[in-house]
Amino acid sequence: MKLHATLEAVTQRIRQRSQQTRSHYLARLALAADRKPGSEQLGCATEWAAREAASMPEGLRAANAIGMGRELFAAMRRNALTAEAGACSWL
């Protein structure tokens, strides 16, 4: 089936205009397809367990958005269900 001439012209302009960005997008997709899955990149659980836990310096902890409204949502976070349970907070 042949496209209407106007529709064909608009489609052709879109193809020309997006050719460079589309080629970059397709190249990124090809790179992503060649990457290992995340579980293979993270390493084993014993490697993670052997690492020392990082702690936030006291100066950063003191300035970590206290008084910026985060504490208003503490009750919601405390009562929210997990994602597996539907993440409902209407308790």
PDB file with one MODEL, atoms N, CA, C and O in Angstrom:
MODEL        1
ATOM      1  N   MET A   1       0.853  -1.172   0.000  1.00  0.00           N
ATOM      2  CA  MET A   1       0.000   0.000   0.000  1.00  0.00           C
ATOM      3  C   MET A   1       0.901   1.238   0.000  1.00  0.00           C
ATOM      4  O   MET A   1       1.846   1.316   0.785  1.00  0.00           O
ATOM      5  N   LYS A   2       0.623   2.165  -0.842  1.00  0.00           N
ATOM      6  CA  LYS A   2       1.418   3.378  -0.977  1.00  0.00           C
ATOM      7  C   LYS A   2       0.898   4.445  -0.013  1.00  0.00           C
ATOM      8  O   LYS A   2      -0.308   4.631   0.155  1.00  0.00           O
ATOM      9  N   LEU A   3       1.860   5.144   0.619  1.00  0.00           N
ATOM     10  CA  LEU A   3       1.497   6.217   1.540  1.00  0.00           C
ATOM     11  C   LEU A   3       1.072   7.463   0.773  1.00  0.00           C
ATOM     12  O   LEU A   3       1.481   7.678  -0.368  1.00  0.00           O
ATOM     13  N   HIS A   4       0.254   8.267   1.411  1.00  0.00           N
ATOM     14  CA  HIS A   4      -0.124   9.564   0.860  1.00  0.00           C
ATOM     15  C   HIS A   4       1.152  10.384   0.710  1.00  0.00           C
ATOM     16  O   HIS A   4       2.060  10.255   1.531  1.00  0.00           O
ATOM     17  N   ALA A   5       1.242  11.211  -0.302  1.00  0.00           N
ATOM     18  CA  ALA A   5       2.461  11.959  -0.608  1.00  0.00           C
ATOM     19  C   ALA A   5       2.903  12.849   0.561  1.00  0.00           C
ATOM     20  O   ALA A   5       4.095  12.923   0.858  1.00  0.00           O
ATOM     21  N   THR A   6       1.964  13.520   1.225  1.00  0.00           N
ATOM     22  CA  THR A   6       2.315  14.386   2.353  1.00  0.00           C
ATOM     23  C   THR A   6       2.863  13.563   3.510  1.00  0.00           C
ATOM     24  O   THR A   6       3.866  13.930   4.122  1.00  0.00           O
ATOM     25  N   LEU A   7       2.207  12.461   3.804  1.00  0.00           N
ATOM     26  CA  LEU A   7       2.654  11.590   4.874  1.00  0.00           C
ATOM     27  C   LEU A   7       4.034  11.013   4.557  1.00  0.00           C
ATOM     28  O   LEU A   7       4.879  10.908   5.446  1.00  0.00           O
ATOM     29  N   GLU A   8       4.264  10.644   3.319  1.00  0.00           N
ATOM     30  CA  GLU A   8       5.569  10.136   2.895  1.00  0.00           C
ATOM     31  C   GLU A   8       6.645  11.210   3.067  1.00  0.00           C
ATOM     32  O   GLU A   8       7.747  10.904   3.523  1.00  0.00           O
ATOM     33  N   ALA A   9       6.348  12.456   2.712  1.00  0.00           N
ATOM     34  CA  ALA A   9       7.317  13.546   2.833  1.00  0.00           C
ATOM     35  C   ALA A   9       7.644  13.831   4.292  1.00  0.00           C
ATOM     36  O   ALA A   9       8.809  14.030   4.636  1.00  0.00           O
ATOM     37  N   VAL A  10       6.639  13.852   5.146  1.00  0.00           N
ATOM     38  CA  VAL A  10       6.852  14.101   6.576  1.00  0.00           C
ATOM     39  C   VAL A  10       7.685  12.967   7.176  1.00  0.00           C
ATOM     40  O   VAL A  10       8.616  13.211   7.944  1.00  0.00           O
ATOM     41  N   THR A  11       7.347  11.747   6.824  1.00  0.00           N
ATOM     42  CA  THR A  11       8.089  10.592   7.331  1.00  0.00           C
ATOM     43  C   THR A  11       9.550  10.663   6.907  1.00  0.00           C
ATOM     44  O   THR A  11      10.440  10.377   7.708  1.00  0.00           O
ATOM     45  N   GLN A  12       9.805  11.036   5.676  1.00  0.00           N
ATOM     46  CA  GLN A  12      11.168  11.136   5.170  1.00  0.00           C
ATOM     47  C   GLN A  12      11.950  12.236   5.907  1.00  0.00           C
ATOM     48  O   GLN A  12      13.123  12.054   6.233  1.00  0.00           O
ATOM     49  N   ARG A  13      11.297  13.369   6.165  1.00  0.00           N
ATOM     50  CA  ARG A  13      11.964  14.450   6.917  1.00  0.00           C
ATOM     51  C   ARG A  13      12.316  13.999   8.332  1.00  0.00           C
ATOM     52  O   ARG A  13      13.394  14.314   8.837  1.00  0.00           O
ATOM     53  N   ILE A  14      11.415  13.269   8.966  1.00  0.00           N
ATOM     54  CA  ILE A  14      11.675  12.769  10.315  1.00  0.00           C
ATOM     55  C   ILE A  14      12.845  11.791  10.292  1.00  0.00           C
ATOM     56  O   ILE A  14      13.711  11.842  11.165  1.00  0.00           O
ATOM     57  N   ARG A  15      12.879  10.916   9.317  1.00  0.00           N
ATOM     58  CA  ARG A  15      13.988   9.962   9.201  1.00  0.00           C
ATOM     59  C   ARG A  15      15.316  10.691   9.023  1.00  0.00           C
ATOM     60  O   ARG A  15      16.309  10.343   9.662  1.00  0.00           O
ATOM     61  N   GLN A  16      15.334  11.695   8.163  1.00  0.00           N
ATOM     62  CA  GLN A  16      16.572  12.438   7.926  1.00  0.00           C
ATOM     63  C   GLN A  16      17.001  13.207   9.169  1.00  0.00           C
ATOM     64  O   GLN A  16      18.178  13.208   9.530  1.00  0.00           O
ATOM     65  N   ARG A  17      16.045  13.859   9.820  1.00  0.00           N
ATOM     66  CA  ARG A  17      16.349  14.681  10.980  1.00  0.00           C
ATOM     67  C   ARG A  17      16.837  13.842  12.160  1.00  0.00           C
ATOM     68  O   ARG A  17      17.668  14.302  12.943  1.00  0.00           O
ATOM     69  N   SER A  18      16.333  12.629  12.293  1.00  0.00           N
ATOM     70  CA  SER A  18      16.681  11.807  13.454  1.00  0.00           C
ATOM     71  C   SER A  18      17.762  10.769  13.143  1.00  0.00           C
ATOM     72  O   SER A  18      18.059   9.926  13.989  1.00  0.00           O
ATOM     73  N   GLN A  19      18.347  10.812  11.959  1.00  0.00           N
ATOM     74  CA  GLN A  19      19.311   9.782  11.573  1.00  0.00           C
ATOM     75  C   GLN A  19      20.512   9.736  12.519  1.00  0.00           C
ATOM     76  O   GLN A  19      20.918   8.652  12.937  1.00  0.00           O
ATOM     77  N   GLN A  20      21.079  10.873  12.859  1.00  0.00           N
ATOM     78  CA  GLN A  20      22.259  10.895  13.721  1.00  0.00           C
ATOM     79  C   GLN A  20      21.938  10.424  15.141  1.00  0.00           C
ATOM     80  O   GLN A  20      22.649   9.585  15.694  1.00  0.00           O
ATOM     81  N   THR A  21      20.875  10.958  15.724  1.00  0.00           N
ATOM     82  CA  THR A  21      20.532  10.548  17.087  1.00  0.00           C
ATOM     83  C   THR A  21      20.100   9.088  17.131  1.00  0.00           C
ATOM     84  O   THR A  21      20.391   8.386  18.099  1.00  0.00           O
ATOM     85  N   ARG A  22      19.412   8.627  16.100  1.00  0.00           N
ATOM     86  CA  ARG A  22      19.007   7.220  16.054  1.00  0.00           C
ATOM     87  C   ARG A  22      20.223   6.309  15.938  1.00  0.00           C
ATOM     88  O   ARG A  22      20.259   5.248  16.560  1.00  0.00           O
ATOM     89  N   SER A  23      21.215   6.707  15.152  1.00  0.00           N
ATOM     90  CA  SER A  23      22.405   5.866  15.033  1.00  0.00           C
ATOM     91  C   SER A  23      23.151   5.801  16.362  1.00  0.00           C
ATOM     92  O   SER A  23      23.676   4.748  16.724  1.00  0.00           O
ATOM     93  N   HIS A  24      23.203   6.923  17.099  1.00  0.00           N
ATOM     94  CA  HIS A  24      23.821   6.904  18.435  1.00  0.00           C
ATOM     95  C   HIS A  24      23.026   5.996  19.378  1.00  0.00           C
ATOM     96  O   HIS A  24      23.606   5.233  20.151  1.00  0.00           O
ATOM     97  N   TYR A  25      21.720   6.083  19.310  1.00  0.00           N
ATOM     98  CA  TYR A  25      20.855   5.244  20.147  1.00  0.00           C
ATOM     99  C   TYR A  25      21.078   3.767  19.833  1.00  0.00           C
ATOM    100  O   TYR A  25      21.202   2.954  20.748  1.00  0.00           O
ATOM    101  N   LEU A  26      21.131   3.416  18.562  1.00  0.00           N
ATOM    102  CA  LEU A  26      21.337   2.020  18.174  1.00  0.00           C
ATOM    103  C   LEU A  26      22.724   1.527  18.596  1.00  0.00           C
ATOM    104  O   LEU A  26      22.881   0.362  18.961  1.00  0.00           O
ATOM    105  N   ALA A  27      23.725   2.404  18.548  1.00  0.00           N
ATOM    106  CA  ALA A  27      25.063   2.024  18.997  1.00  0.00           C
ATOM    107  C   ALA A  27      25.061   1.747  20.504  1.00  0.00           C
ATOM    108  O   ALA A  27      25.687   0.789  20.957  1.00  0.00           O
ATOM    109  N   ARG A  28      24.362   2.579  21.280  1.00  0.00           N
ATOM    110  CA  ARG A  28      24.259   2.354  22.724  1.00  0.00           C
ATOM    111  C   ARG A  28      23.532   1.049  23.031  1.00  0.00           C
ATOM    112  O   ARG A  28      23.895   0.331  23.962  1.00  0.00           O
ATOM    113  N   LEU A  29      22.500   0.749  22.239  1.00  0.00           N
ATOM    114  CA  LEU A  29      21.791  -0.518  22.424  1.00  0.00           C
ATOM    115  C   LEU A  29      22.705  -1.699  22.162  1.00  0.00           C
ATOM    116  O   LEU A  29      22.680  -2.685  22.899  1.00  0.00           O
ATOM    117  N   ALA A  30      23.521  -1.603  21.106  1.00  0.00           N
ATOM    118  CA  ALA A  30      24.445  -2.689  20.784  1.00  0.00           C
ATOM    119  C   ALA A  30      25.459  -2.889  21.916  1.00  0.00           C
ATOM    120  O   ALA A  30      25.776  -4.026  22.266  1.00  0.00           O
ATOM    121  N   LEU A  31      25.970  -1.787  22.491  1.00  0.00           N
ATOM    122  CA  LEU A  31      26.900  -1.904  23.619  1.00  0.00           C
ATOM    123  C   LEU A  31      26.227  -2.545  24.824  1.00  0.00           C
ATOM    124  O   LEU A  31      26.817  -3.392  25.495  1.00  0.00           O
ATOM    125  N   ALA A  32      25.010  -2.144  25.091  1.00  0.00           N
ATOM    126  CA  ALA A  32      24.281  -2.703  26.233  1.00  0.00           C
ATOM    127  C   ALA A  32      24.023  -4.195  26.031  1.00  0.00           C
ATOM    128  O   ALA A  32      24.063  -4.961  26.994  1.00  0.00           O
ATOM    129  N   ALA A  33      23.765  -4.611  24.818  1.00  0.00           N
ATOM    130  CA  ALA A  33      23.505  -6.025  24.543  1.00  0.00           C
ATOM    131  C   ALA A  33      24.762  -6.862  24.748  1.00  0.00           C
ATOM    132  O   ALA A  33      24.669  -8.045  25.078  1.00  0.00           O
ATOM    133  N   ASP A  34      25.937  -6.264  24.556  1.00  0.00           N
ATOM    134  CA  ASP A  34      27.198  -6.991  24.711  1.00  0.00           C
ATOM    135  C   ASP A  34      27.690  -7.058  26.150  1.00  0.00           C
ATOM    136  O   ASP A  34      28.583  -7.847  26.461  1.00  0.00           O
ATOM    137  N   ARG A  35      27.112  -6.229  27.044  1.00  0.00           N
ATOM    138  CA  ARG A  35      27.556  -6.215  28.439  1.00  0.00           C
ATOM    139  C   ARG A  35      27.074  -7.443  29.192  1.00  0.00           C
ATOM    140  O   ARG A  35      26.050  -8.039  28.856  1.00  0.00           O
ATOM    141  N   LYS A  36      27.831  -7.806  30.214  1.00  0.00           N
ATOM    142  CA  LYS A  36      27.423  -8.903  31.081  1.00  0.00           C
ATOM    143  C   LYS A  36      26.208  -8.475  31.901  1.00  0.00           C
ATOM    144  O   LYS A  36      26.028  -7.288  32.171  1.00  0.00           O
ATOM    145  N   PRO A  37      25.382  -9.430  32.293  1.00  0.00           N
ATOM    146  CA  PRO A  37      24.285  -9.083  33.206  1.00  0.00           C
ATOM    147  C   PRO A  37      24.846  -8.562  34.527  1.00  0.00           C
ATOM    148  O   PRO A  37      25.981  -8.875  34.885  1.00  0.00           O
ATOM    149  N   GLY A  38      24.074  -7.787  35.236  1.00  0.00           N
ATOM    150  CA  GLY A  38      24.528  -7.170  36.473  1.00  0.00           C
ATOM    151  C   GLY A  38      25.023  -8.160  37.506  1.00  0.00           C
ATOM    152  O   GLY A  38      25.983  -7.871  38.219  1.00  0.00           O
ATOM    153  N   SER A  39      24.391  -9.322  37.608  1.00  0.00           N
ATOM    154  CA  SER A  39      24.802 -10.285  38.619  1.00  0.00           C
ATOM    155  C   SER A  39      26.209 -10.806  38.364  1.00  0.00           C
ATOM    156  O   SER A  39      26.899 -11.187  39.310  1.00  0.00           O
ATOM    157  N   GLU A  40      26.651 -10.832  37.113  1.00  0.00           N
ATOM    158  CA  GLU A  40      28.005 -11.282  36.806  1.00  0.00           C
ATOM    159  C   GLU A  40      29.024 -10.182  37.070  1.00  0.00           C
ATOM    160  O   GLU A  40      30.205 -10.479  37.253  1.00  0.00           O
ATOM    161  N   GLN A  41      28.611  -8.945  37.095  1.00  0.00           N
ATOM    162  CA  GLN A  41      29.520  -7.832  37.324  1.00  0.00           C
ATOM    163  C   GLN A  41      29.722  -7.548  38.806  1.00  0.00           C
ATOM    164  O   GLN A  41      30.743  -6.978  39.190  1.00  0.00           O
ATOM    165  N   LEU A  42      28.775  -7.932  39.637  1.00  0.00           N
ATOM    166  CA  LEU A  42      28.821  -7.575  41.051  1.00  0.00           C
ATOM    167  C   LEU A  42      29.777  -8.429  41.870  1.00  0.00           C
ATOM    168  O   LEU A  42      30.246  -7.980  42.915  1.00  0.00           O
ATOM    169  N   GLY A  43      30.076  -9.625  41.437  1.00  0.00           N
ATOM    170  CA  GLY A  43      30.934 -10.508  42.215  1.00  0.00           C
ATOM    171  C   GLY A  43      30.109 -11.368  43.141  1.00  0.00           C
ATOM    172  O   GLY A  43      28.881 -11.293  43.157  1.00  0.00           O
ATOM    173  N   CYS A  44      30.797 -12.184  43.910  1.00  0.00           N
ATOM    174  CA  CYS A  44      30.089 -13.130  44.764  1.00  0.00           C
ATOM    175  C   CYS A  44      29.745 -12.503  46.122  1.00  0.00           C
ATOM    176  O   CYS A  44      30.278 -11.458  46.496  1.00  0.00           O
ATOM    177  N   ALA A  45      28.859 -13.157  46.831  1.00  0.00           N
ATOM    178  CA  ALA A  45      28.385 -12.645  48.113  1.00  0.00           C
ATOM    179  C   ALA A  45      29.492 -12.620  49.154  1.00  0.00           C
ATOM    180  O   ALA A  45      29.514 -11.726  49.999  1.00  0.00           O
ATOM    181  N   THR A  46      30.411 -13.577  49.114  1.00  0.00           N
ATOM    182  CA  THR A  46      31.491 -13.594  50.112  1.00  0.00           C
ATOM    183  C   THR A  46      32.418 -12.402  49.915  1.00  0.00           C
ATOM    184  O   THR A  46      32.952 -11.861  50.882  1.00  0.00           O
ATOM    185  N   GLU A  47      32.610 -11.994  48.667  1.00  0.00           N
ATOM    186  CA  GLU A  47      33.432 -10.814  48.401  1.00  0.00           C
ATOM    187  C   GLU A  47      32.788  -9.568  49.016  1.00  0.00           C
ATOM    188  O   GLU A  47      33.473  -8.739  49.614  1.00  0.00           O
ATOM    189  N   TRP A  48      31.464  -9.444  48.863  1.00  0.00           N
ATOM    190  CA  TRP A  48      30.758  -8.296  49.442  1.00  0.00           C
ATOM    191  C   TRP A  48      30.758  -8.368  50.964  1.00  0.00           C
ATOM    192  O   TRP A  48      30.890  -7.342  51.630  1.00  0.00           O
ATOM    193  N   ALA A  49      30.612  -9.561  51.518  1.00  0.00           N
ATOM    194  CA  ALA A  49      30.581  -9.708  52.973  1.00  0.00           C
ATOM    195  C   ALA A  49      31.929  -9.368  53.590  1.00  0.00           C
ATOM    196  O   ALA A  49      31.984  -8.936  54.742  1.00  0.00           O
ATOM    197  N   ALA A  50      33.014  -9.554  52.851  1.00  0.00           N
ATOM    198  CA  ALA A  50      34.344  -9.282  53.373  1.00  0.00           C
ATOM    199  C   ALA A  50      34.668  -7.789  53.401  1.00  0.00           C
ATOM    200  O   ALA A  50      35.614  -7.378  54.074  1.00  0.00           O
ATOM    201  N   ARG A  51      33.915  -6.993  52.697  1.00  0.00           N
ATOM    202  CA  ARG A  51      34.183  -5.552  52.655  1.00  0.00           C
ATOM    203  C   ARG A  51      33.775  -4.872  53.954  1.00  0.00           C
ATOM    204  O   ARG A  51      32.813  -5.270  54.611  1.00  0.00           O
ATOM    205  N   GLU A  52      34.527  -3.843  54.305  1.00  0.00           N
ATOM    206  CA  GLU A  52      34.187  -3.058  55.492  1.00  0.00           C
ATOM    207  C   GLU A  52      33.027  -2.120  55.158  1.00  0.00           C
ATOM    208  O   GLU A  52      32.999  -1.502  54.094  1.00  0.00           O
ATOM    209  N   ALA A  53      32.087  -2.027  56.071  1.00  0.00           N
ATOM    210  CA  ALA A  53      30.941  -1.143  55.855  1.00  0.00           C
ATOM    211  C   ALA A  53      31.389   0.314  55.936  1.00  0.00           C
ATOM    212  O   ALA A  53      32.119   0.700  56.849  1.00  0.00           O
ATOM    213  N   ALA A  54      30.949   1.103  54.987  1.00  0.00           N
ATOM    214  CA  ALA A  54      31.288   2.526  54.988  1.00  0.00           C
ATOM    215  C   ALA A  54      30.335   3.261  55.920  1.00  0.00           C
ATOM    216  O   ALA A  54      29.168   2.891  56.051  1.00  0.00           O
ATOM    217  N   SER A  55      30.831   4.277  56.547  1.00  0.00           N
ATOM    218  CA  SER A  55      29.968   5.090  57.400  1.00  0.00           C
ATOM    219  C   SER A  55      30.048   6.542  56.941  1.00  0.00           C
ATOM    220  O   SER A  55      31.064   6.985  56.406  1.00  0.00           O
ATOM    221  N   MET A  56      28.976   7.259  57.158  1.00  0.00           N
ATOM    222  CA  MET A  56      28.912   8.657  56.755  1.00  0.00           C
ATOM    223  C   MET A  56      29.620   9.511  57.808  1.00  0.00           C
ATOM    224  O   MET A  56      29.370   9.356  59.003  1.00  0.00           O
ATOM    225  N   PRO A  57      30.488  10.395  57.375  1.00  0.00           N
ATOM    226  CA  PRO A  57      31.147  11.280  58.347  1.00  0.00           C
ATOM    227  C   PRO A  57      30.110  12.098  59.122  1.00  0.00           C
ATOM    228  O   PRO A  57      29.050  12.439  58.597  1.00  0.00           O
ATOM    229  N   GLU A  58      30.430  12.399  60.356  1.00  0.00           N
ATOM    230  CA  GLU A  58      29.480  13.086  61.235  1.00  0.00           C
ATOM    231  C   GLU A  58      29.024  14.424  60.656  1.00  0.00           C
ATOM    232  O   GLU A  58      27.853  14.781  60.784  1.00  0.00           O
ATOM    233  N   GLY A  59      29.923  15.161  60.027  1.00  0.00           N
ATOM    234  CA  GLY A  59      29.547  16.451  59.443  1.00  0.00           C
ATOM    235  C   GLY A  59      28.491  16.305  58.360  1.00  0.00           C
ATOM    236  O   GLY A  59      27.557  17.104  58.284  1.00  0.00           O
ATOM    237  N   LEU A  60      28.636  15.288  57.526  1.00  0.00           N
ATOM    238  CA  LEU A  60      27.630  15.043  56.490  1.00  0.00           C
ATOM    239  C   LEU A  60      26.331  14.540  57.091  1.00  0.00           C
ATOM    240  O   LEU A  60      25.244  14.899  56.637  1.00  0.00           O
ATOM    241  N   ARG A  61      26.450  13.710  58.113  1.00  0.00           N
ATOM    242  CA  ARG A  61      25.249  13.171  58.748  1.00  0.00           C
ATOM    243  C   ARG A  61      24.417  14.294  59.359  1.00  0.00           C
ATOM    244  O   ARG A  61      23.189  14.281  59.273  1.00  0.00           O
ATOM    245  N   ALA A  62      25.081  15.252  59.966  1.00  0.00           N
ATOM    246  CA  ALA A  62      24.379  16.370  60.589  1.00  0.00           C
ATOM    247  C   ALA A  62      23.676  17.233  59.552  1.00  0.00           C
ATOM    248  O   ALA A  62      22.639  17.831  59.839  1.00  0.00           O
ATOM    249  N   ALA A  63      24.232  17.301  58.352  1.00  0.00           N
ATOM    250  CA  ALA A  63      23.656  18.150  57.303  1.00  0.00           C
ATOM    251  C   ALA A  63      22.820  17.346  56.304  1.00  0.00           C
ATOM    252  O   ALA A  63      22.501  17.848  55.226  1.00  0.00           O
ATOM    253  N   ASN A  64      22.464  16.116  56.645  1.00  0.00           N
ATOM    254  CA  ASN A  64      21.782  15.240  55.698  1.00  0.00           C
ATOM    255  C   ASN A  64      20.273  15.462  55.691  1.00  0.00           C
ATOM    256  O   ASN A  64      19.505  14.561  56.031  1.00  0.00           O
ATOM    257  N   ALA A  65      19.862  16.639  55.310  1.00  0.00           N
ATOM    258  CA  ALA A  65      18.460  16.980  55.086  1.00  0.00           C
ATOM    259  C   ALA A  65      17.581  16.911  56.332  1.00  0.00           C
ATOM    260  O   ALA A  65      16.362  16.789  56.213  1.00  0.00           O
ATOM    261  N   ILE A  66      18.165  16.986  57.506  1.00  0.00           N
ATOM    262  CA  ILE A  66      17.343  17.052  58.718  1.00  0.00           C
ATOM    263  C   ILE A  66      16.715  18.442  58.757  1.00  0.00           C
ATOM    264  O   ILE A  66      17.398  19.447  58.560  1.00  0.00           O
ATOM    265  N   GLY A  67      15.431  18.488  59.006  1.00  0.00           N
ATOM    266  CA  GLY A  67      14.735  19.752  59.025  1.00  0.00           C
ATOM    267  C   GLY A  67      14.255  20.188  57.646  1.00  0.00           C
ATOM    268  O   GLY A  67      13.765  21.305  57.476  1.00  0.00           O
ATOM    269  N   MET A  68      14.399  19.301  56.660  1.00  0.00           N
ATOM    270  CA  MET A  68      13.980  19.633  55.301  1.00  0.00           C
ATOM    271  C   MET A  68      12.691  18.905  54.919  1.00  0.00           C
ATOM    272  O   MET A  68      12.317  18.892  53.746  1.00  0.00           O
ATOM    273  N   GLY A  69      12.020  18.312  55.873  1.00  0.00           N
ATOM    274  CA  GLY A  69      10.759  17.645  55.595  1.00  0.00           C
ATOM    275  C   GLY A  69      10.837  16.131  55.558  1.00  0.00           C
ATOM    276  O   GLY A  69       9.806  15.460  55.529  1.00  0.00           O
ATOM    277  N   ARG A  70      12.052  15.580  55.558  1.00  0.00           N
ATOM    278  CA  ARG A  70      12.175  14.127  55.502  1.00  0.00           C
ATOM    279  C   ARG A  70      11.512  13.465  56.699  1.00  0.00           C
ATOM    280  O   ARG A  70      10.923  12.391  56.578  1.00  0.00           O
ATOM    281  N   GLU A  71      11.610  14.113  57.858  1.00  0.00           N
ATOM    282  CA  GLU A  71      11.048  13.513  59.060  1.00  0.00           C
ATOM    283  C   GLU A  71       9.515  13.429  58.989  1.00  0.00           C
ATOM    284  O   GLU A  71       8.908  12.637  59.710  1.00  0.00           O
ATOM    285  N   LEU A  72       8.890  14.238  58.129  1.00  0.00           N
ATOM    286  CA  LEU A  72       7.438  14.183  57.972  1.00  0.00           C
ATOM    287  C   LEU A  72       6.982  12.848  57.408  1.00  0.00           C
ATOM    288  O   LEU A  72       5.855  12.418  57.656  1.00  0.00           O
ATOM    289  N   PHE A  73       7.853  12.191  56.649  1.00  0.00           N
ATOM    290  CA  PHE A  73       7.477  10.946  55.991  1.00  0.00           C
ATOM    291  C   PHE A  73       7.959   9.716  56.752  1.00  0.00           C
ATOM    292  O   PHE A  73       7.780   8.592  56.284  1.00  0.00           O
ATOM    293  N   ALA A  74       8.568   9.916  57.918  1.00  0.00           N
ATOM    294  CA  ALA A  74       9.095   8.786  58.680  1.00  0.00           C
ATOM    295  C   ALA A  74       7.997   7.792  59.033  1.00  0.00           C
ATOM    296  O   ALA A  74       8.217   6.584  58.942  1.00  0.00           O
ATOM    297  N   ALA A  75       6.832   8.263  59.432  1.00  0.00           N
ATOM    298  CA  ALA A  75       5.732   7.350  59.780  1.00  0.00           C
ATOM    299  C   ALA A  75       5.260   6.571  58.571  1.00  0.00           C
ATOM    300  O   ALA A  75       4.939   5.388  58.679  1.00  0.00           O
ATOM    301  N   MET A  76       5.216   7.225  57.414  1.00  0.00           N
ATOM    302  CA  MET A  76       4.810   6.506  56.205  1.00  0.00           C
ATOM    303  C   MET A  76       5.818   5.428  55.846  1.00  0.00           C
ATOM    304  O   MET A  76       5.446   4.310  55.490  1.00  0.00           O
ATOM    305  N   ARG A  77       7.107   5.773  55.944  1.00  0.00           N
ATOM    306  CA  ARG A  77       8.134   4.783  55.617  1.00  0.00           C
ATOM    307  C   ARG A  77       8.082   3.624  56.601  1.00  0.00           C
ATOM    308  O   ARG A  77       8.287   2.472  56.218  1.00  0.00           O
ATOM    309  N   ARG A  78       7.810   3.923  57.866  1.00  0.00           N
ATOM    310  CA  ARG A  78       7.769   2.886  58.886  1.00  0.00           C
ATOM    311  C   ARG A  78       6.606   1.928  58.636  1.00  0.00           C
ATOM    312  O   ARG A  78       6.732   0.729  58.882  1.00  0.00           O
ATOM    313  N   ASN A  79       5.484   2.442  58.153  1.00  0.00           N
ATOM    314  CA  ASN A  79       4.294   1.619  57.960  1.00  0.00           C
ATOM    315  C   ASN A  79       4.136   1.066  56.553  1.00  0.00           C
ATOM    316  O   ASN A  79       3.241   0.255  56.315  1.00  0.00           O
ATOM    317  N   ALA A  80       4.970   1.476  55.625  1.00  0.00           N
ATOM    318  CA  ALA A  80       4.825   1.016  54.243  1.00  0.00           C
ATOM    319  C   ALA A  80       5.214  -0.449  54.134  1.00  0.00           C
ATOM    320  O   ALA A  80       6.176  -0.900  54.754  1.00  0.00           O
ATOM    321  N   LEU A  81       4.457  -1.176  53.342  1.00  0.00           N
ATOM    322  CA  LEU A  81       4.768  -2.576  53.087  1.00  0.00           C
ATOM    323  C   LEU A  81       5.881  -2.671  52.051  1.00  0.00           C
ATOM    324  O   LEU A  81       6.235  -1.677  51.417  1.00  0.00           O
ATOM    325  N   THR A  82       6.422  -3.849  51.886  1.00  0.00           N
ATOM    326  CA  THR A  82       7.468  -4.062  50.886  1.00  0.00           C
ATOM    327  C   THR A  82       6.866  -4.076  49.491  1.00  0.00           C
ATOM    328  O   THR A  82       5.648  -4.164  49.332  1.00  0.00           O
ATOM    329  N   ALA A  83       7.715  -3.990  48.491  1.00  0.00           N
ATOM    330  CA  ALA A  83       7.242  -4.037  47.104  1.00  0.00           C
ATOM    331  C   ALA A  83       6.548  -5.361  46.822  1.00  0.00           C
ATOM    332  O   ALA A  83       5.558  -5.402  46.092  1.00  0.00           O
ATOM    333  N   GLU A  84       7.061  -6.443  47.394  1.00  0.00           N
ATOM    334  CA  GLU A  84       6.466  -7.766  47.170  1.00  0.00           C
ATOM    335  C   GLU A  84       5.057  -7.849  47.737  1.00  0.00           C
ATOM    336  O   GLU A  84       4.232  -8.620  47.249  1.00  0.00           O
ATOM    337  N   ALA A  85       4.783  -7.059  48.762  1.00  0.00           N
ATOM    338  CA  ALA A  85       3.464  -7.071  49.394  1.00  0.00           C
ATOM    339  C   ALA A  85       2.557  -5.969  48.833  1.00  0.00           C
ATOM    340  O   ALA A  85       1.459  -5.750  49.346  1.00  0.00           O
ATOM    341  N   GLY A  86       3.006  -5.287  47.795  1.00  0.00           N
ATOM    342  CA  GLY A  86       2.181  -4.276  47.168  1.00  0.00           C
ATOM    343  C   GLY A  86       2.548  -2.859  47.527  1.00  0.00           C
ATOM    344  O   GLY A  86       1.940  -1.924  47.004  1.00  0.00           O
ATOM    345  N   ALA A  87       3.518  -2.661  48.399  1.00  0.00           N
ATOM    346  CA  ALA A  87       4.004  -1.346  48.808  1.00  0.00           C
ATOM    347  C   ALA A  87       2.887  -0.418  49.276  1.00  0.00           C
ATOM    348  O   ALA A  87       2.922   0.783  49.010  1.00  0.00           O
ATOM    349  N   CYS A  88       1.920  -0.962  49.955  1.00  0.00           N
ATOM    350  CA  CYS A  88       0.774  -0.197  50.448  1.00  0.00           C
ATOM    351  C   CYS A  88       1.141   0.511  51.741  1.00  0.00           C
ATOM    352  O   CYS A  88       1.816  -0.061  52.597  1.00  0.00           O
ATOM    353  N   SER A  89       0.703   1.743  51.884  1.00  0.00           N
ATOM    354  CA  SER A  89       0.958   2.475  53.141  1.00  0.00           C
ATOM    355  C   SER A  89      -0.356   2.900  53.793  1.00  0.00           C
ATOM    356  O   SER A  89      -0.361   3.843  54.585  1.00  0.00           O
ATOM    357  N   TRP A  90      -1.463   2.237  53.489  1.00  0.00           N
ATOM    358  CA  TRP A  90      -2.768   2.615  54.038  1.00  0.00           C
ATOM    359  C   TRP A  90      -3.074   1.855  55.311  1.00  0.00           C
ATOM    360  O   TRP A  90      -4.222   1.461  55.515  1.00  0.00           O
ATOM    361  N   LEU A  91      -2.125   1.637  56.153  1.00  0.00           N
ATOM    362  CA  LEU A  91      -2.348   0.795  57.321  1.00  0.00           C
ATOM    363  C   LEU A  91      -3.054   1.502  58.427  1.00  0.00           C
ATOM    364  O   LEU A  91      -3.307   0.909  59.475  1.00  0.00           O
TER     365      LEU A  91
ENDMDL
END
